[in-house]
Tab-separated table of C-alpha atoms and ligand atoms in Angstrom:
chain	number	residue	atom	x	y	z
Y	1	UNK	CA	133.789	63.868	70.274
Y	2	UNK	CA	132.241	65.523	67.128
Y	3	UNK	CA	133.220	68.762	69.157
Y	4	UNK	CA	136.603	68.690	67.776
Y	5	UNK	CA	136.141	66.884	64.618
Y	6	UNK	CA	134.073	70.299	63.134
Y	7	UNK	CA	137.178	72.617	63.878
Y	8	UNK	CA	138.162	73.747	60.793
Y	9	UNK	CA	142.382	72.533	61.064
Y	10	UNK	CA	144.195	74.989	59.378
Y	11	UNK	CA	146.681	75.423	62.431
Y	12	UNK	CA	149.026	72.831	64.664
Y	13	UNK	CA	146.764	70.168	66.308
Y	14	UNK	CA	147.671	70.936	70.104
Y	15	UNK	CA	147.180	68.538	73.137
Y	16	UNK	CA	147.607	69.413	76.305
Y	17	UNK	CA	148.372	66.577	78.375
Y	18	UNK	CA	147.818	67.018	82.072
Y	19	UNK	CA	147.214	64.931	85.732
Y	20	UNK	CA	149.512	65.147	89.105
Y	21	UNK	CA	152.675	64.284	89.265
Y	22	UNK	CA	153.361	60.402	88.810
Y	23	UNK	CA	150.008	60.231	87.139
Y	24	UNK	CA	151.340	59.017	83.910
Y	25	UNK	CA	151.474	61.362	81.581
Y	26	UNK	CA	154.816	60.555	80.071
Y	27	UNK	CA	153.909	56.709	80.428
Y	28	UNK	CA	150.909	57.544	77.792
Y	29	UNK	CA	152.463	59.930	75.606
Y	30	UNK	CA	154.581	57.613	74.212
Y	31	UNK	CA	151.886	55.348	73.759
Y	32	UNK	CA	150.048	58.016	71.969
Y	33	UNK	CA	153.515	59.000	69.893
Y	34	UNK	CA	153.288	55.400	68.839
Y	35	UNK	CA	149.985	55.127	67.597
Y	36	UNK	CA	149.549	58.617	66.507
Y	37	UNK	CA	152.778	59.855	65.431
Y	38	UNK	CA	152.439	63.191	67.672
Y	39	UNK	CA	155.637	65.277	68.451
Y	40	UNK	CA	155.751	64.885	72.380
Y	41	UNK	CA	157.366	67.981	73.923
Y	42	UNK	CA	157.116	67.385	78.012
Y	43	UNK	CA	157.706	70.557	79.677
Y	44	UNK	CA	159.511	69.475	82.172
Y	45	UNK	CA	161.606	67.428	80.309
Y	46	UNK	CA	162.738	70.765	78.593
Y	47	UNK	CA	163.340	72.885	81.581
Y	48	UNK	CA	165.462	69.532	82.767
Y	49	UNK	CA	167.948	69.741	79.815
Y	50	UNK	CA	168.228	74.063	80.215
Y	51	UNK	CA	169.561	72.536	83.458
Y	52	UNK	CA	171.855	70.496	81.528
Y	53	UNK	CA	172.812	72.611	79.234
Y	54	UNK	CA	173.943	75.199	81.343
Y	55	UNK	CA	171.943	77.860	80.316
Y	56	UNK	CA	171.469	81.350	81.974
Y	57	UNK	CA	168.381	80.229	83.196
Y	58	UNK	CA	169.315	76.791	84.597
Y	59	UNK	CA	169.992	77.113	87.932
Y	60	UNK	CA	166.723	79.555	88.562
Y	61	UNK	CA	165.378	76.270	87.025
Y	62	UNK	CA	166.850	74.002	89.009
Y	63	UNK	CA	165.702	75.864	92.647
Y	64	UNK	CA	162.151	75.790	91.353
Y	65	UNK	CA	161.933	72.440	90.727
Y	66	UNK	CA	163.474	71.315	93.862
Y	67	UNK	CA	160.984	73.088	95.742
Y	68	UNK	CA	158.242	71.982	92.644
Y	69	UNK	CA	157.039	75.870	92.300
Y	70	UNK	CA	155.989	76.648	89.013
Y	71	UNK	CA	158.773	78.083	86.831
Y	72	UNK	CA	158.354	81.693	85.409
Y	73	UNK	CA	155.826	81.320	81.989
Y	74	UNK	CA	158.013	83.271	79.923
Y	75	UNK	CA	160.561	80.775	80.206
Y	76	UNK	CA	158.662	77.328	79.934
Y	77	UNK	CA	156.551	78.977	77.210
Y	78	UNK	CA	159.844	80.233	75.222
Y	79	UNK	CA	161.098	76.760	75.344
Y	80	UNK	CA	157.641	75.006	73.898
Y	81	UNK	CA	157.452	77.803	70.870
Y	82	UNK	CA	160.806	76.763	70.071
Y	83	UNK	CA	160.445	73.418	70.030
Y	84	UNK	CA	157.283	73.641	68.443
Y	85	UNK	CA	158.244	76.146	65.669
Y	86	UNK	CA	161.488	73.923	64.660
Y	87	UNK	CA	159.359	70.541	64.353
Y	88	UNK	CA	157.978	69.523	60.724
Y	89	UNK	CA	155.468	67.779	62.695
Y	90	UNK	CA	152.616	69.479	63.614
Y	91	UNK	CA	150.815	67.200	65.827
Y	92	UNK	CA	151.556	68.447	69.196
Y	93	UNK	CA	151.605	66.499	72.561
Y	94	UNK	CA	152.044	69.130	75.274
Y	95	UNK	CA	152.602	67.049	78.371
Y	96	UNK	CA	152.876	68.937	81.959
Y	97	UNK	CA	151.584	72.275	80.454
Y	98	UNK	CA	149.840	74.618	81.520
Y	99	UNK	CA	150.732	73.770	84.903
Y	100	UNK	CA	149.310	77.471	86.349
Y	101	UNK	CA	146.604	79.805	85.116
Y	102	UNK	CA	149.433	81.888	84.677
Y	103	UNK	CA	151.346	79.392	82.250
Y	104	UNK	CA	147.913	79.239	79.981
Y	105	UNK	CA	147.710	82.868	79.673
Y	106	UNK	CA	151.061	83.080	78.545
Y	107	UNK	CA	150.493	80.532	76.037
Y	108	UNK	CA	148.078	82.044	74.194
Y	109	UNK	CA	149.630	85.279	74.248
Y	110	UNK	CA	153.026	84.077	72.788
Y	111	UNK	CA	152.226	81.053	70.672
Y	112	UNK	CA	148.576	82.767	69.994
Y	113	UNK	CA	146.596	79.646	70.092
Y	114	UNK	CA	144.874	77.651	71.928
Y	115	UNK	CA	144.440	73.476	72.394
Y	116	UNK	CA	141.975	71.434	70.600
Y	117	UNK	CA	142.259	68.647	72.787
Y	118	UNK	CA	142.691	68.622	77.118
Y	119	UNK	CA	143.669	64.963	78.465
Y	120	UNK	CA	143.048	65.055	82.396
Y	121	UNK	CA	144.900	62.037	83.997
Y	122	UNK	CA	143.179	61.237	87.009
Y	123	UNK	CA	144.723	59.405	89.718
Y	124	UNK	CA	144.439	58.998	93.976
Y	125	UNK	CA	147.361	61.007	95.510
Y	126	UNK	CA	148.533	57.901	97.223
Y	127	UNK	CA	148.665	56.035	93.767
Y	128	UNK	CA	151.072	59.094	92.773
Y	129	UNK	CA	153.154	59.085	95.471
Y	130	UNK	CA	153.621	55.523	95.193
Y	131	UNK	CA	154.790	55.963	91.711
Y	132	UNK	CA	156.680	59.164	91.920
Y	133	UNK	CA	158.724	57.219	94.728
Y	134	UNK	CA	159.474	53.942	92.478
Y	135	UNK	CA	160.035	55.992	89.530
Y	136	UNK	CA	164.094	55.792	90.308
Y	137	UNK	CA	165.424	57.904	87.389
Y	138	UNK	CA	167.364	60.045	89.944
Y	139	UNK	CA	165.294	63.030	89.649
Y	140	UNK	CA	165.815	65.841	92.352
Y	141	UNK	CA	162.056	66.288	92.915
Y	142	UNK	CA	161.459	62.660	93.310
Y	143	UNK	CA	161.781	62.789	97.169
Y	144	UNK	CA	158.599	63.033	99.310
Y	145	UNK	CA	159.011	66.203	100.440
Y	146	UNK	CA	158.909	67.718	97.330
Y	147	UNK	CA	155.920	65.394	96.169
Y	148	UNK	CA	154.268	67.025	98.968
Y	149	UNK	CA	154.861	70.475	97.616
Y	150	UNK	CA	153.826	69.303	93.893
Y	151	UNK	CA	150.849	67.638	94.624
Y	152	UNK	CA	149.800	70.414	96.788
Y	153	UNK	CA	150.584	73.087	93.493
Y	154	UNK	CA	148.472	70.708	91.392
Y	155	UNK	CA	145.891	71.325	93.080
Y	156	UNK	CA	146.119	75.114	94.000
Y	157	UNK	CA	147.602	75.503	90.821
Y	158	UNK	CA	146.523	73.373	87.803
Y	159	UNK	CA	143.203	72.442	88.852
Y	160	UNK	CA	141.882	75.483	88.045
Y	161	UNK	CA	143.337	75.392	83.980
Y	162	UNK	CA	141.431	71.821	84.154
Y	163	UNK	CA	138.387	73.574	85.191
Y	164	UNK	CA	138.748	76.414	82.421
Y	165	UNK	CA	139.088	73.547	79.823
Y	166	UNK	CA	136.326	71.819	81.234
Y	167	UNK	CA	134.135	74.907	80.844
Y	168	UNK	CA	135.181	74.902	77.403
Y	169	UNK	CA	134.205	71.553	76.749
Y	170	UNK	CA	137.885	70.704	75.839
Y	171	UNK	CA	138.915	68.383	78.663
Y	172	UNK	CA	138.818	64.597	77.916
Y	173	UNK	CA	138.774	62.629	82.102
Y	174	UNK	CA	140.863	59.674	82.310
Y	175	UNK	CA	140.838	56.801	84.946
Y	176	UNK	CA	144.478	57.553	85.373
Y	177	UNK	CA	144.414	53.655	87.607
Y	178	UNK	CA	145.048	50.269	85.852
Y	179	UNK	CA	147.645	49.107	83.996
Y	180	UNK	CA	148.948	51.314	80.870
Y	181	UNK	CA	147.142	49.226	78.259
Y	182	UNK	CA	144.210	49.698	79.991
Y	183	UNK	CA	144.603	53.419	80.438
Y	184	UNK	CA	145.809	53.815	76.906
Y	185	UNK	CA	142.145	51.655	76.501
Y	186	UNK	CA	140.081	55.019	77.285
Y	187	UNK	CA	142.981	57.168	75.378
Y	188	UNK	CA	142.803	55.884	71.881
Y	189	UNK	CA	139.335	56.339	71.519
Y	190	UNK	CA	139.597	60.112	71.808
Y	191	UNK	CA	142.539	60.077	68.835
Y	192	UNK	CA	140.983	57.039	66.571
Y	193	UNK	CA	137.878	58.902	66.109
Y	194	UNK	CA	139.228	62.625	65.393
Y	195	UNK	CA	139.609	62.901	61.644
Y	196	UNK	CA	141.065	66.349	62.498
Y	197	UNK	CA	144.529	65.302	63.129
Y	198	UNK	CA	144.666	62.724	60.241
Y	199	UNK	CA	144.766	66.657	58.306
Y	200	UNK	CA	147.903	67.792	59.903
Y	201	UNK	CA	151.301	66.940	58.990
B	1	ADP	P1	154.119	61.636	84.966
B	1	ADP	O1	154.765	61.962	83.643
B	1	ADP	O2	152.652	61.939	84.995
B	1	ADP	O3	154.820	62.240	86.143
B	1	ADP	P2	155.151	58.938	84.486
B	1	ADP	O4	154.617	58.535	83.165
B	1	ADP	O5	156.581	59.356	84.569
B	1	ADP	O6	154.189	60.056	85.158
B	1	ADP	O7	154.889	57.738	85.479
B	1	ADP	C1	155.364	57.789	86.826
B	1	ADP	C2	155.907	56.414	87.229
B	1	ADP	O8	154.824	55.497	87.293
B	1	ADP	C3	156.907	55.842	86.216
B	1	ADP	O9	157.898	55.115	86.917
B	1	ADP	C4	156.046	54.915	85.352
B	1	ADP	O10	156.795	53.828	84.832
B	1	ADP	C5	155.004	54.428	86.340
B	1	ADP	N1	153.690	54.200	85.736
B	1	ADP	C6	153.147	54.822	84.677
B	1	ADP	N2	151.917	54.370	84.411
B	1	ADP	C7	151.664	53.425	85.347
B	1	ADP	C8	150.538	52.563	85.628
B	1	ADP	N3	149.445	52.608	84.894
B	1	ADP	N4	150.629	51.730	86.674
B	1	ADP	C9	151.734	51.681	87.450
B	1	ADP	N5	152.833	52.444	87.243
B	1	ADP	C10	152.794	53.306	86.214
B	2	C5P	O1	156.038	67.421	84.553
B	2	C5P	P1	157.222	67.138	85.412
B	2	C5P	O2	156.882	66.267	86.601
B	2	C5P	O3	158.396	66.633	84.656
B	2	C5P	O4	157.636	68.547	86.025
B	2	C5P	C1	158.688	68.644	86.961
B	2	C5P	C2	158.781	70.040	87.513
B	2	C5P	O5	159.097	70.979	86.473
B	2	C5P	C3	157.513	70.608	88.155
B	2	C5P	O6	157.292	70.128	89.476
B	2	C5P	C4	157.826	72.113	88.139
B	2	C5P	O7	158.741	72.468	89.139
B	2	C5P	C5	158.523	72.230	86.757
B	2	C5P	N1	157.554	72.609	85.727
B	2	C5P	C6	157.152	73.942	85.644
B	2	C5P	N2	156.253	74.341	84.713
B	2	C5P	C7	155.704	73.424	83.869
B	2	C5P	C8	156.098	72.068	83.918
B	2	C5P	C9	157.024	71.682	84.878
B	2	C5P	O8	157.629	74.776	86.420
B	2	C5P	N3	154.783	73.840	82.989
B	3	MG	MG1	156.357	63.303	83.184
């Protein structure tokens, strides 16, 4: 842990917070929110309200996610530097992000930075599926045909960012099976004893 704790924190304290789909990620940024008072941008929850809102992009958006491709970086990455320029808080949860090598690269090319801290939620595909189909909040990509399509881009796709972190020594494994408390167990560890963020606003 002391690898993060000598970073000299001068910048936004960035998290990326990654696993499959259904893995929990949302579940234990909130938790984390709670405890840690982090600004939680999900990625997908933002490409879900362009959708909403109508925007030039949205129904681009809206194909990609029913067939759970990756959407373009520019985009995604557009709609995270927004979000994260307009916040006072500088504590950063970045859940669902970088989904691609692709999406990384264009990360640190627009925003110019990279995370301090990788959380890896790791879960069985048939605990995911199993959750993805209960999770009844009438999402278009919550069918499993589509899971099949997602978990298969996790793995082509996203993998390899966890394995670039890893290299890096950034990535943080969780046992992504129990229930949340006990998942949030192996989480609050990794935040209690990193006097780095207690520095940002
Ligand atoms: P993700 O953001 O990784 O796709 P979510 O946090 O939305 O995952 O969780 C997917 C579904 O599984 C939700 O319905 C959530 O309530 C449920 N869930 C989350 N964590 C657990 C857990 N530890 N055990 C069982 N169900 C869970
Ligand atoms: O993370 P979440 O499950 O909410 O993502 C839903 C969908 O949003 C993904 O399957 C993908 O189609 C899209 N997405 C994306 N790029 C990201 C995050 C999500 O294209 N970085
Ligand atoms: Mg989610």
């Amino acid at each position: 842990m002391e690898r993060f704790l000598l970073q000299e924190q001068t910048e936004p304290f960035i998290t990326f917070v990654l696993g499959g789909p259904g893995s929990g990620k949302g579940t234990q940024c909130a938790k984390i929110v709670e405890t840690f008072g982090f600004k939680h941008l999900s990625a997908g929850d933002l490409l879900r309200r362009e959708i909403a809102s109508k925007s030039e992009y949205g129904s681009m958006i809206l194909n990609t996610i029913r067939e759970g491709k990756i959407v373009p970086s520019q985009v995604t990455v557009k709609l995270i530097q927004k979000e994260m320029e307009s916040s006072d808080n500088k504590k950063f949860l970045i859940d669902g992000f970088p989904r691609s090598e692709e999406n990384r690269m264009a990360f640190e090319k627009i925003v110019g930075t990279e995370p301090n801290v990788v959380l890896f939620f790791e879960c069985p595909e048939a605990e995911m599926v199993k959750r993805v189909l209960d999770r009844n909040e009438g999402r278009v990509d919550d069918n499993i045909d589509t899971i099949k399509k997602r978990l298969k881009v996790f793995e082509e796709l996203n993998l390899p960012v966890i394995n670039y972190y890893s290299e890096k020594g950034k990535v943080f494994k969780i046992n992504a099976v129990g229930t949340v408390d006990e998942i949030f167990e192996q989480v609050l560890p990794i935040f209690a004893a990193c006097e780095a963020i207690k520095q940002v606003a």
